[in-house]
């Protein structure tokens, strides 16, 4: 059995490392890989990133992350990525990671994604240059995710983003916020995979709900910490769609 642990939106503050580290120290007993779905830091400050490194550096399982919008807030995302990489966390940005575990391979395609909204109510490349740039950036991040997904040649395929690919998992958030919480182009990218993606994991929607599905049938899980109400959720990956993404913890 393959088990994937995931959490997002920890919004770690400076100095929080010693308090949080014990919550993740046993993750290797529960799962084959730990996914971090962005907003690792509260405001993208380097002291906060130091604390994230203290929590996730040197765990006994692979840790694969994407950054969130909060991690970009002080324009230190490149340095934060370097710091995480230095302690062994793989940070994806329109790229892939492969984990060998339990005699199989798990491919993870990830990127932060971006805002833009959902079909019929989304930003379009039209009008003011600022609006065009906003819409174009959302489409571009989704294209990069799609290219990454289609480059995977692994038994299991996971899409990891911060922004949501579907509105299902935003249920509970104010409707006015939906355009800033996700982008339907991300779902199109996930559904573009020649071999179906097993599971799509995202964060960002603190008041959303856990379970959703893309138009193409890919199972989606919002693992924002307030939503999963646990240090991390653990999902089973199974060849049987009926038992894939069943939550084990
Ligand atoms: Fe967040
Ligand atoms: Fe966020």
Coordinates of C-alpha atoms and ligand atoms in Angstrom, one line a residue:
X1 CA 0.0 0.0 0.0
X2 CA 1.2 3.5 -0.8
X3 CA 0.3 6.3 1.7
X4 CA 0.8 10.0 1.2
X5 CA 0.8 12.5 4.0
X6 CA -0.1 16.1 3.2
X7 CA -0.7 19.4 4.9
X8 CA -0.7 23.1 3.8
X9 CA -1.0 26.5 5.3
X10 CA 0.9 26.0 8.4
X11 CA 1.8 29.7 8.3
X12 CA 4.8 29.0 10.5
X13 CA 6.0 31.9 12.7
X14 CA 9.6 32.6 13.7
X15 CA 10.6 30.5 16.7
X16 CA 7.9 27.9 16.2
X17 CA 10.2 25.1 15.1
X18 CA 10.6 23.4 18.5
X19 CA 6.9 23.4 19.1
X20 CA 6.0 22.0 15.6
X21 CA 8.8 19.6 15.0
X22 CA 7.4 16.8 17.2
X23 CA 4.2 16.8 15.3
X24 CA 6.0 15.6 12.2
X25 CA 8.7 13.4 13.6
X26 CA 6.7 10.2 13.2
X27 CA 5.4 11.0 9.7
X28 CA 7.7 8.3 8.3
X29 CA 5.7 5.7 10.3
X30 CA 2.5 6.8 8.6
X31 CA 3.4 7.6 5.0
X32 CA 5.8 7.1 2.2
X33 CA 6.1 10.8 1.4
X34 CA 5.0 14.1 3.0
X35 CA 3.6 16.9 0.8
X36 CA 3.5 20.5 1.8
X37 CA 0.9 22.6 -0.1
X38 CA 2.3 26.1 0.4
X39 CA 1.9 29.0 2.8
X40 CA 4.7 27.3 4.8
X41 CA 5.5 30.7 6.4
X42 CA 3.1 33.3 7.6
X43 CA 4.6 36.3 5.7
X44 CA 7.5 35.0 3.8
X45 CA 10.1 36.2 6.2
X46 CA 13.5 34.4 6.4
X47 CA 13.2 33.9 10.2
X48 CA 9.9 32.1 9.5
X49 CA 11.6 30.0 6.8
X50 CA 14.3 29.1 9.3
X51 CA 11.6 27.7 11.6
X52 CA 10.1 25.7 8.6
X53 CA 13.5 24.2 8.0
X54 CA 13.7 23.2 11.7
X55 CA 10.4 21.4 11.4
X56 CA 10.9 19.6 8.1
X57 CA 14.7 19.2 7.7
X58 CA 16.1 15.7 8.1
X59 CA 12.8 13.8 8.5
X60 CA 12.9 10.1 7.8
X61 CA 10.7 10.4 4.6
X62 CA 10.9 12.5 1.5
X63 CA 9.3 15.9 1.9
X64 CA 8.1 17.6 -1.3
X65 CA 6.7 21.2 -1.1
X66 CA 5.3 24.0 -3.2
X67 CA 5.3 27.6 -1.9
X68 CA 2.2 29.7 -1.4
X69 CA 1.3 33.3 -1.8
X70 CA 2.3 34.1 1.8
X71 CA 5.8 32.7 1.1
X72 CA 6.1 35.3 -1.6
X73 CA 5.1 38.3 0.5
X74 CA 8.5 39.7 1.1
X75 CA 9.9 38.7 -2.3
X76 CA 12.2 36.2 -0.6
X77 CA 10.8 33.1 -2.4
X78 CA 14.1 32.3 -4.1
X79 CA 16.0 32.4 -0.8
X80 CA 13.3 30.4 0.9
X81 CA 13.5 27.8 -1.8
X82 CA 17.3 27.6 -1.3
X83 CA 16.9 27.3 2.5
X84 CA 14.4 24.4 2.2
X85 CA 16.5 22.7 -0.5
X86 CA 19.5 22.9 1.8
X87 CA 17.8 20.9 4.5
X88 CA 16.5 18.3 2.0
X89 CA 13.0 19.5 1.2
X90 CA 12.3 19.4 -2.6
X91 CA 10.5 22.5 -3.7
X92 CA 8.5 22.2 -6.9
X93 CA 7.8 25.2 -9.2
X94 CA 6.4 23.8 -12.5
X95 CA 8.6 20.8 -12.0
X96 CA 8.5 17.2 -10.8
X97 CA 9.9 14.9 -8.1
X98 CA 10.0 11.1 -8.0
X99 CA 9.8 9.1 -4.9
X100 CA 10.6 5.3 -4.8
X101 CA 8.7 3.7 -2.0
X102 CA 7.0 0.4 -1.2
X103 CA 8.4 -1.1 -4.4
X104 CA 6.7 1.5 -6.6
X105 CA 7.3 5.0 -7.9
X106 CA 5.3 8.1 -7.0
X107 CA 5.6 11.0 -9.3
X108 CA 4.7 14.5 -8.0
X109 CA 4.2 17.4 -10.4
X110 CA 3.9 20.7 -8.5
X111 CA 3.7 24.4 -8.6
X112 CA 2.1 27.2 -6.7
X113 CA -0.5 27.9 -9.3
X114 CA -2.3 31.2 -9.2
X115 CA -5.7 32.9 -9.0
X116 CA -8.1 33.6 -11.8
X117 CA -11.4 31.9 -11.0
X118 CA -13.5 29.1 -12.4
X119 CA -15.2 28.3 -15.6
X120 CA -17.7 31.0 -16.7
X121 CA -16.6 33.3 -13.9
X122 CA -12.9 33.6 -14.6
X123 CA -10.3 36.2 -15.5
X124 CA -9.8 36.4 -19.3
X125 CA -7.0 37.8 -21.3
X126 CA -8.9 40.9 -22.2
X127 CA -9.2 44.6 -21.4
X128 CA -6.6 46.5 -19.4
X129 CA -3.0 45.3 -19.5
X130 CA -3.2 44.7 -15.7
X131 CA -6.1 42.3 -16.2
X132 CA -4.5 40.6 -19.1
X133 CA -1.3 40.1 -17.1
X134 CA -3.4 38.6 -14.2
X135 CA -5.2 36.2 -16.4
X136 CA -2.1 35.3 -18.4
X137 CA -0.1 34.5 -15.3
X138 CA -2.8 32.1 -14.1
X139 CA -2.9 30.4 -17.5
X140 CA 0.9 30.2 -17.6
X141 CA 1.3 28.5 -14.2
X142 CA -1.3 26.0 -15.3
X143 CA 0.5 25.3 -18.5
X144 CA 3.7 24.7 -16.6
X145 CA 1.9 22.3 -14.3
X146 CA 0.4 20.4 -17.3
X147 CA 3.8 20.0 -18.9
X148 CA 5.3 18.8 -15.7
X149 CA 2.4 16.2 -15.2
X150 CA 2.8 14.9 -18.7
X151 CA 6.5 14.4 -18.2
X152 CA 5.9 11.9 -15.4
X153 CA 6.5 8.2 -16.1
X154 CA 5.7 6.8 -12.8
X155 CA 3.1 4.3 -11.5
X156 CA 1.4 6.9 -9.3
X157 CA 0.9 10.6 -10.3
X158 CA 0.1 13.4 -7.9
X159 CA -0.5 17.0 -8.7
X160 CA 0.6 19.4 -5.8
X161 CA -0.5 23.1 -5.9
X162 CA -1.2 25.8 -3.4
X163 CA -4.1 27.3 -5.3
X164 CA -7.2 25.2 -5.9
X165 CA -8.0 23.6 -9.2
X166 CA -11.7 23.2 -8.5
X167 CA -14.4 25.2 -6.7
X168 CA -15.7 22.1 -4.8
X169 CA -13.0 22.4 -2.1
X170 CA -13.7 26.1 -1.6
X171 CA -17.2 25.4 -0.2
X172 CA -17.4 27.4 3.0
X173 CA -15.3 30.3 1.7
X174 CA -17.1 33.6 0.7
X175 CA -18.1 33.4 -3.0
X176 CA -16.5 36.8 -3.6
X177 CA -13.1 35.2 -2.8
X178 CA -13.3 32.3 -5.3
X179 CA -11.4 34.1 -8.1
X180 CA -8.5 34.6 -5.7
X181 CA -8.5 31.1 -4.3
X182 CA -8.0 29.0 -7.5
X183 CA -8.0 28.7 -11.2
X184 CA -9.9 26.3 -13.5
X185 CA -6.9 26.1 -15.8
X186 CA -5.2 24.0 -13.1
X187 CA -7.9 21.4 -13.3
X188 CA -7.6 21.4 -17.1
X189 CA -3.8 20.8 -16.8
X190 CA -4.4 17.9 -14.3
X191 CA -7.0 16.4 -16.6
X192 CA -4.7 16.8 -19.6
X193 CA -2.5 13.9 -18.3
X194 CA -2.3 11.1 -20.8
X195 CA -2.3 8.7 -17.8
X196 CA -4.8 9.8 -15.2
X197 CA -3.5 11.7 -12.2
X198 CA -4.2 9.7 -9.0
X199 CA -4.7 12.6 -6.6
X200 CA -4.6 16.4 -6.7
X201 CA -3.6 18.1 -3.5
X202 CA -3.9 21.8 -2.7
X203 CA -4.1 24.3 0.2
X204 CA -4.9 28.0 0.4
X205 CA -8.7 27.7 1.2
X206 CA -8.6 27.7 5.0
X207 CA -12.4 27.7 5.3
X208 CA -13.1 25.3 2.4
X209 CA -13.7 21.6 2.6
X210 CA -11.5 18.6 2.1
X211 CA -12.9 16.6 -0.9
X212 CA -13.6 17.5 -4.5
X213 CA -13.1 16.2 -8.0
X214 CA -12.0 17.7 -11.3
X215 CA -14.3 17.7 -14.4
X216 CA -12.2 14.8 -15.7
X217 CA -12.6 12.8 -12.5
X218 CA -9.4 13.3 -10.7
X219 CA -9.8 13.2 -6.9
X220 CA -8.9 16.6 -5.2
X221 CA -8.0 17.1 -1.6
X222 CA -7.8 20.5 0.2
X223 CA -5.2 19.9 2.9
X224 CA -5.1 23.4 4.4
X225 CA -4.3 22.8 8.1
X226 CA -7.6 24.2 9.4
X227 CA -9.6 22.0 7.0
X228 CA -7.9 18.7 7.8
X229 CA -7.8 19.5 11.5
X230 CA -4.7 17.4 12.1
X231 CA -0.9 17.8 11.7
X232 CA -1.3 16.1 8.4
X233 CA -3.8 14.0 6.5
X234 CA -2.7 10.6 5.2
X235 CA -4.3 9.2 2.0
X236 CA -4.1 5.8 0.5
X237 CA -3.2 5.5 -3.1
X238 CA -4.9 2.5 -4.7
X239 CA -5.4 1.1 -8.2
X240 CA -9.1 0.8 -7.2
X241 CA -10.7 4.2 -7.7
X242 CA -13.2 3.3 -5.0
X243 CA -10.5 3.2 -2.4
X244 CA -8.0 5.8 -3.7
X245 CA -7.6 8.9 -1.5
X246 CA -9.3 7.2 1.4
X247 CA -8.1 9.0 4.4
X248 CA -6.1 6.8 6.8
X249 CA -5.2 9.4 9.4
Ligands
LIG1 FE1 -2.9 30.0 3.8
LIG2 FE1 -2.5 31.0 0.5

